């Protein structure tokens, strides 16, 4: 069974940094692209970033380009999102999602999410 | 960027009724790269449909997707109690990947 377990969320002040992690199991991790998708409280879904199966290709939504970095460690079956210069509008539940292949770009399954709150 | 507009915002129906959800794109979605997800309160989204009309593993056949170009539809043929949820469309045709704003299907 595929399992994705996010961690690392919490309360951070504007301008601060946080690193999210996603532990993957139940599938051959290095065969699949992975993504982060977020959901602000009471709002819809927003794609944040994707990384190819081998980690060589990364993609970002414009609003996080330059202050978020996606990475993966295929030896540990781990996905990461390094977030810096955090803004109030980055407050959201962040979901880790498995790609259907290598950048097919539809997602399933998803983790349960980790809440990031940016507030002073 | 491809903007996806979902309508209606809320659909009030009774169990057993047919639900028709719309997703309109601001420009053509190439290669029919359009997916649908279901999200229940407090839960992560679940993939229902990809490639416009292909059902994901384990998804009942009362869920079907159709459309092309800029107009897409998710149909739930007969609503079951567990189908009352929010539904999102997503284009996986070009970067940045984008989602629609969602349609809430609620019990009438």
mmCIF file with all atom_site columns, N, CA, C and O in Angstrom, chain A residues 47-80:
data_model
loop_
_atom_site.group_PDB
_atom_site.id
_atom_site.type_symbol
_atom_site.label_atom_id
_atom_site.label_alt_id
_atom_site.label_comp_id
_atom_site.label_asym_id
_atom_site.label_entity_id
_atom_site.label_seq_id
_atom_site.pdbx_PDB_ins_code
_atom_site.Cartn_x
_atom_site.Cartn_y
_atom_site.Cartn_z
_atom_site.occupancy
_atom_site.B_iso_or_equiv
_atom_site.pdbx_formal_charge
_atom_site.auth_seq_id
_atom_site.auth_comp_id
_atom_site.auth_asym_id
_atom_site.auth_atom_id
_atom_site.pdbx_PDB_model_num
ATOM 1   N N  . UNK A 1 47 ? -1.263 24.021 -6.918  1.00 0.00 ? 47 UNK A N  1
ATOM 2   C CA . UNK A 1 47 ? -0.002 23.323 -7.172  1.00 0.00 ? 47 UNK A CA 1
ATOM 3   C C  . UNK A 1 47 ? 1.155  24.229 -6.799  1.00 0.00 ? 47 UNK A C  1
ATOM 4   O O  . UNK A 1 47 ? 1.154  25.424 -7.133  1.00 0.00 ? 47 UNK A O  1
ATOM 5   N N  . UNK A 1 48 ? 2.161  23.650 -6.115  1.00 0.00 ? 48 UNK A N  1
ATOM 6   C CA . UNK A 1 48 ? 3.309  24.432 -5.653  1.00 0.00 ? 48 UNK A CA 1
ATOM 7   C C  . UNK A 1 48 ? 4.567  24.083 -6.449  1.00 0.00 ? 48 UNK A C  1
ATOM 8   O O  . UNK A 1 48 ? 5.244  24.963 -6.990  1.00 0.00 ? 48 UNK A O  1
ATOM 9   N N  . UNK A 1 49 ? 4.894  22.775 -6.506  1.00 0.00 ? 49 UNK A N  1
ATOM 10  C CA . UNK A 1 49 ? 6.167  22.390 -7.095  1.00 0.00 ? 49 UNK A CA 1
ATOM 11  C C  . UNK A 1 49 ? 6.158  20.912 -7.434  1.00 0.00 ? 49 UNK A C  1
ATOM 12  O O  . UNK A 1 49 ? 5.451  20.127 -6.797  1.00 0.00 ? 49 UNK A O  1
ATOM 13  N N  . UNK A 1 50 ? 6.954  20.549 -8.444  1.00 0.00 ? 50 UNK A N  1
ATOM 14  C CA . UNK A 1 50 ? 7.119  19.150 -8.834  1.00 0.00 ? 50 UNK A CA 1
ATOM 15  C C  . UNK A 1 50 ? 8.578  18.858 -9.100  1.00 0.00 ? 50 UNK A C  1
ATOM 16  O O  . UNK A 1 50 ? 9.346  19.756 -9.464  1.00 0.00 ? 50 UNK A O  1
ATOM 17  N N  . UNK A 1 51 ? 8.952  17.591 -8.923  1.00 0.00 ? 51 UNK A N  1
ATOM 18  C CA . UNK A 1 51 ? 10.309 17.154 -9.188  1.00 0.00 ? 51 UNK A CA 1
ATOM 19  C C  . UNK A 1 51 ? 10.251 15.826 -9.927  1.00 0.00 ? 51 UNK A C  1
ATOM 20  O O  . UNK A 1 51 ? 9.431  14.959 -9.599  1.00 0.00 ? 51 UNK A O  1
ATOM 21  N N  . UNK A 1 52 ? 11.107 15.662 -10.918 1.00 0.00 ? 52 UNK A N  1
ATOM 22  C CA . UNK A 1 52 ? 11.120 14.444 -11.704 1.00 0.00 ? 52 UNK A CA 1
ATOM 23  C C  . UNK A 1 52 ? 11.631 13.272 -10.873 1.00 0.00 ? 52 UNK A C  1
ATOM 24  O O  . UNK A 1 52 ? 12.166 13.444 -9.773  1.00 0.00 ? 52 UNK A O  1
ATOM 25  N N  . UNK A 1 53 ? 11.484 12.071 -11.423 1.00 0.00 ? 53 UNK A N  1
ATOM 26  C CA . UNK A 1 53 ? 11.858 10.865 -10.696 1.00 0.00 ? 53 UNK A CA 1
ATOM 27  C C  . UNK A 1 53 ? 13.333 10.847 -10.318 1.00 0.00 ? 53 UNK A C  1
ATOM 28  O O  . UNK A 1 53 ? 13.695 10.406 -9.216  1.00 0.00 ? 53 UNK A O  1
ATOM 29  N N  . UNK A 1 54 ? 14.184 11.315 -11.207 1.00 0.00 ? 54 UNK A N  1
ATOM 30  C CA . UNK A 1 54 ? 15.625 11.303 -10.915 1.00 0.00 ? 54 UNK A CA 1
ATOM 31  C C  . UNK A 1 54 ? 16.084 12.570 -10.206 1.00 0.00 ? 54 UNK A C  1
ATOM 32  O O  . UNK A 1 54 ? 17.263 12.683 -9.855  1.00 0.00 ? 54 UNK A O  1
ATOM 33  N N  . UNK A 1 55 ? 15.175 13.516 -10.003 1.00 0.00 ? 55 UNK A N  1
ATOM 34  C CA . UNK A 1 55 ? 15.497 14.738 -9.285  1.00 0.00 ? 55 UNK A CA 1
ATOM 35  C C  . UNK A 1 55 ? 16.150 15.814 -10.112 1.00 0.00 ? 55 UNK A C  1
ATOM 36  O O  . UNK A 1 55 ? 16.440 16.902 -9.593  1.00 0.00 ? 55 UNK A O  1
ATOM 37  N N  . UNK A 1 56 ? 16.371 15.567 -11.385 1.00 0.00 ? 56 UNK A N  1
ATOM 38  C CA . UNK A 1 56 ? 17.128 16.529 -12.203 1.00 0.00 ? 56 UNK A CA 1
ATOM 39  C C  . UNK A 1 56 ? 16.270 17.688 -12.697 1.00 0.00 ? 56 UNK A C  1
ATOM 40  O O  . UNK A 1 56 ? 16.793 18.751 -13.035 1.00 0.00 ? 56 UNK A O  1
ATOM 41  N N  . UNK A 1 57 ? 14.960 17.485 -12.767 1.00 0.00 ? 57 UNK A N  1
ATOM 42  C CA . UNK A 1 57 ? 14.065 18.534 -13.265 1.00 0.00 ? 57 UNK A CA 1
ATOM 43  C C  . UNK A 1 57 ? 13.113 18.968 -12.167 1.00 0.00 ? 57 UNK A C  1
ATOM 44  O O  . UNK A 1 57 ? 12.501 18.129 -11.506 1.00 0.00 ? 57 UNK A O  1
ATOM 45  N N  . UNK A 1 58 ? 13.026 20.286 -11.981 1.00 0.00 ? 58 UNK A N  1
ATOM 46  C CA . UNK A 1 58 ? 12.128 20.835 -10.970 1.00 0.00 ? 58 UNK A CA 1
ATOM 47  C C  . UNK A 1 58 ? 11.287 21.954 -11.580 1.00 0.00 ? 58 UNK A C  1
ATOM 48  O O  . UNK A 1 58 ? 11.716 22.626 -12.521 1.00 0.00 ? 58 UNK A O  1
ATOM 49  N N  . UNK A 1 59 ? 10.104 22.125 -11.026 1.00 0.00 ? 59 UNK A N  1
ATOM 50  C CA . UNK A 1 59 ? 9.147  23.104 -11.533 1.00 0.00 ? 59 UNK A CA 1
ATOM 51  C C  . UNK A 1 59 ? 8.464  23.769 -10.336 1.00 0.00 ? 59 UNK A C  1
ATOM 52  O O  . UNK A 1 59 ? 8.219  23.120 -9.321  1.00 0.00 ? 59 UNK A O  1
ATOM 53  N N  . UNK A 1 60 ? 8.149  25.062 -10.498 1.00 0.00 ? 60 UNK A N  1
ATOM 54  C CA . UNK A 1 60 ? 7.544  25.826 -9.413  1.00 0.00 ? 60 UNK A CA 1
ATOM 55  C C  . UNK A 1 60 ? 6.450  26.734 -9.934  1.00 0.00 ? 60 UNK A C  1
ATOM 56  O O  . UNK A 1 60 ? 6.530  27.258 -11.058 1.00 0.00 ? 60 UNK A O  1
ATOM 57  N N  . UNK A 1 61 ? 5.457  26.990 -9.075  1.00 0.00 ? 61 UNK A N  1
ATOM 58  C CA . UNK A 1 61 ? 4.526  28.042 -9.395  1.00 0.00 ? 61 UNK A CA 1
ATOM 59  C C  . UNK A 1 61 ? 5.234  29.383 -9.197  1.00 0.00 ? 61 UNK A C  1
ATOM 60  O O  . UNK A 1 61 ? 6.170  29.488 -8.384  1.00 0.00 ? 61 UNK A O  1
ATOM 61  N N  . UNK A 1 62 ? 4.804  30.386 -9.934  1.00 0.00 ? 62 UNK A N  1
ATOM 62  C CA . UNK A 1 62 ? 5.523  31.668 -9.931  1.00 0.00 ? 62 UNK A CA 1
ATOM 63  C C  . UNK A 1 62 ? 5.676  32.271 -8.537  1.00 0.00 ? 62 UNK A C  1
ATOM 64  O O  . UNK A 1 62 ? 6.711  32.859 -8.202  1.00 0.00 ? 62 UNK A O  1
ATOM 65  N N  . UNK A 1 63 ? 4.652  32.124 -7.702  1.00 0.00 ? 63 UNK A N  1
ATOM 66  C CA . UNK A 1 63 ? 4.658  32.817 -6.410  1.00 0.00 ? 63 UNK A CA 1
ATOM 67  C C  . UNK A 1 63 ? 5.692  32.258 -5.427  1.00 0.00 ? 63 UNK A C  1
ATOM 68  O O  . UNK A 1 63 ? 6.011  32.925 -4.441  1.00 0.00 ? 63 UNK A O  1
ATOM 69  N N  . UNK A 1 64 ? 6.218  31.067 -5.690  1.00 0.00 ? 64 UNK A N  1
ATOM 70  C CA . UNK A 1 64 ? 7.214  30.495 -4.780  1.00 0.00 ? 64 UNK A CA 1
ATOM 71  C C  . UNK A 1 64 ? 8.586  30.373 -5.436  1.00 0.00 ? 64 UNK A C  1
ATOM 72  O O  . UNK A 1 64 ? 9.568  30.030 -4.759  1.00 0.00 ? 64 UNK A O  1
ATOM 73  N N  . UNK A 1 65 ? 8.653  30.640 -6.728  1.00 0.00 ? 65 UNK A N  1
ATOM 74  C CA . UNK A 1 65 ? 9.934  30.549 -7.454  1.00 0.00 ? 65 UNK A CA 1
ATOM 75  C C  . UNK A 1 65 ? 10.954 31.455 -6.773  1.00 0.00 ? 65 UNK A C  1
ATOM 76  O O  . UNK A 1 65 ? 10.700 32.632 -6.521  1.00 0.00 ? 65 UNK A O  1
ATOM 77  N N  . UNK A 1 66 ? 12.103 30.879 -6.430  1.00 0.00 ? 66 UNK A N  1
ATOM 78  C CA . UNK A 1 66 ? 13.152 31.660 -5.824  1.00 0.00 ? 66 UNK A CA 1
ATOM 79  C C  . UNK A 1 66 ? 13.148 31.648 -4.310  1.00 0.00 ? 66 UNK A C  1
ATOM 80  O O  . UNK A 1 66 ? 14.162 31.998 -3.687  1.00 0.00 ? 66 UNK A O  1
ATOM 81  N N  . UNK A 1 67 ? 12.030 31.220 -3.688  1.00 0.00 ? 67 UNK A N  1
ATOM 82  C CA . UNK A 1 67 ? 12.107 31.116 -2.231  1.00 0.00 ? 67 UNK A CA 1
ATOM 83  C C  . UNK A 1 67 ? 11.651 29.761 -1.696  1.00 0.00 ? 67 UNK A C  1
ATOM 84  O O  . UNK A 1 67 ? 11.760 29.507 -0.497  1.00 0.00 ? 67 UNK A O  1
ATOM 85  N N  . UNK A 1 68 ? 11.203 28.860 -2.561  1.00 0.00 ? 68 UNK A N  1
ATOM 86  C CA . UNK A 1 68 ? 10.984 27.464 -2.179  1.00 0.00 ? 68 UNK A CA 1
ATOM 87  C C  . UNK A 1 68 ? 11.922 26.598 -3.034  1.00 0.00 ? 68 UNK A C  1
ATOM 88  O O  . UNK A 1 68 ? 12.152 26.909 -4.210  1.00 0.00 ? 68 UNK A O  1
ATOM 89  N N  . UNK A 1 69 ? 12.405 25.499 -2.447  1.00 0.00 ? 69 UNK A N  1
ATOM 90  C CA . UNK A 1 69 ? 13.224 24.550 -3.193  1.00 0.00 ? 69 UNK A CA 1
ATOM 91  C C  . UNK A 1 69 ? 12.732 23.138 -2.929  1.00 0.00 ? 69 UNK A C  1
ATOM 92  O O  . UNK A 1 69 ? 12.664 22.707 -1.771  1.00 0.00 ? 69 UNK A O  1
ATOM 93  N N  . UNK A 1 70 ? 12.386 22.430 -3.990  1.00 0.00 ? 70 UNK A N  1
ATOM 94  C CA . UNK A 1 70 ? 11.975 21.041 -3.876  1.00 0.00 ? 70 UNK A CA 1
ATOM 95  C C  . UNK A 1 70 ? 13.198 20.159 -4.114  1.00 0.00 ? 70 UNK A C  1
ATOM 96  O O  . UNK A 1 70 ? 14.064 20.474 -4.939  1.00 0.00 ? 70 UNK A O  1
ATOM 97  N N  . UNK A 1 71 ? 13.279 19.058 -3.375  1.00 0.00 ? 71 UNK A N  1
ATOM 98  C CA . UNK A 1 71 ? 14.376 18.112 -3.557  1.00 0.00 ? 71 UNK A CA 1
ATOM 99  C C  . UNK A 1 71 ? 13.905 16.734 -3.120  1.00 0.00 ? 71 UNK A C  1
ATOM 100 O O  . UNK A 1 71 ? 12.834 16.588 -2.514  1.00 0.00 ? 71 UNK A O  1
ATOM 101 N N  . UNK A 1 72 ? 14.712 15.744 -3.427  1.00 0.00 ? 72 UNK A N  1
ATOM 102 C CA . UNK A 1 72 ? 14.375 14.383 -3.032  1.00 0.00 ? 72 UNK A CA 1
ATOM 103 C C  . UNK A 1 72 ? 15.644 13.611 -2.769  1.00 0.00 ? 72 UNK A C  1
ATOM 104 O O  . UNK A 1 72 ? 16.708 13.910 -3.330  1.00 0.00 ? 72 UNK A O  1
ATOM 105 N N  . UNK A 1 73 ? 15.527 12.594 -1.923  1.00 0.00 ? 73 UNK A N  1
ATOM 106 C CA . UNK A 1 73 ? 16.625 11.669 -1.653  1.00 0.00 ? 73 UNK A CA 1
ATOM 107 C C  . UNK A 1 73 ? 16.094 10.278 -1.968  1.00 0.00 ? 73 UNK A C  1
ATOM 108 O O  . UNK A 1 73 ? 15.356 9.690  -1.163  1.00 0.00 ? 73 UNK A O  1
ATOM 109 N N  . UNK A 1 74 ? 16.433 9.793  -3.138  1.00 0.00 ? 74 UNK A N  1
ATOM 110 C CA . UNK A 1 74 ? 15.898 8.495  -3.569  1.00 0.00 ? 74 UNK A CA 1
ATOM 111 C C  . UNK A 1 74 ? 16.460 7.333  -2.753  1.00 0.00 ? 74 UNK A C  1
ATOM 112 O O  . UNK A 1 74 ? 15.855 6.265  -2.711  1.00 0.00 ? 74 UNK A O  1
ATOM 113 N N  . UNK A 1 75 ? 17.604 7.535  -2.109  1.00 0.00 ? 75 UNK A N  1
ATOM 114 C CA . UNK A 1 75 ? 18.161 6.467  -1.270  1.00 0.00 ? 75 UNK A CA 1
ATOM 115 C C  . UNK A 1 75 ? 17.371 6.309  0.034   1.00 0.00 ? 75 UNK A C  1
ATOM 116 O O  . UNK A 1 75 ? 17.417 5.255  0.668   1.00 0.00 ? 75 UNK A O  1
ATOM 117 N N  . UNK A 1 76 ? 16.646 7.370  0.403   1.00 0.00 ? 76 UNK A N  1
ATOM 118 C CA . UNK A 1 76 ? 15.885 7.343  1.660   1.00 0.00 ? 76 UNK A CA 1
ATOM 119 C C  . UNK A 1 76 ? 14.365 7.400  1.421   1.00 0.00 ? 76 UNK A C  1
ATOM 120 O O  . UNK A 1 76 ? 13.600 7.434  2.381   1.00 0.00 ? 76 UNK A O  1
ATOM 121 N N  . UNK A 1 77 ? 13.943 7.423  0.164   1.00 0.00 ? 77 UNK A N  1
ATOM 122 C CA . UNK A 1 77 ? 12.518 7.538  -0.166  1.00 0.00 ? 77 UNK A CA 1
ATOM 123 C C  . UNK A 1 77 ? 11.891 8.772  0.478   1.00 0.00 ? 77 UNK A C  1
ATOM 124 O O  . UNK A 1 77 ? 10.799 8.698  1.066   1.00 0.00 ? 77 UNK A O  1
ATOM 125 N N  . UNK A 1 78 ? 12.581 9.892  0.355   1.00 0.00 ? 78 UNK A N  1
ATOM 126 C CA . UNK A 1 78 ? 12.140 11.122 0.990   1.00 0.00 ? 78 UNK A CA 1
ATOM 127 C C  . UNK A 1 78 ? 12.000 12.256 -0.022  1.00 0.00 ? 78 UNK A C  1
ATOM 128 O O  . UNK A 1 78 ? 12.809 12.407 -0.939  1.00 0.00 ? 78 UNK A O  1
ATOM 129 N N  . UNK A 1 79 ? 10.967 13.055 0.167   1.00 0.00 ? 79 UNK A N  1
ATOM 130 C CA . UNK A 1 79 ? 10.732 14.268 -0.594  1.00 0.00 ? 79 UNK A CA 1
ATOM 131 C C  . UNK A 1 79 ? 10.795 15.441 0.369   1.00 0.00 ? 79 UNK A C  1
ATOM 132 O O  . UNK A 1 79 ? 10.345 15.323 1.515   1.00 0.00 ? 79 UNK A O  1
ATOM 133 N N  . UNK A 1 80 ? 11.331 16.563 -0.096  1.00 0.00 ? 80 UNK A N  1
ATOM 134 C CA . UNK A 1 80 ? 11.480 17.735 0.758   1.00 0.00 ? 80 UNK A CA 1
ATOM 135 C C  . UNK A 1 80 ? 10.958 18.997 0.067   1.00 0.00 ? 80 UNK A C  1
ATOM 136 O O  . UNK A 1 80 ? 10.918 19.078 -1.164  1.00 0.00 ? 80 UNK A O  1
#
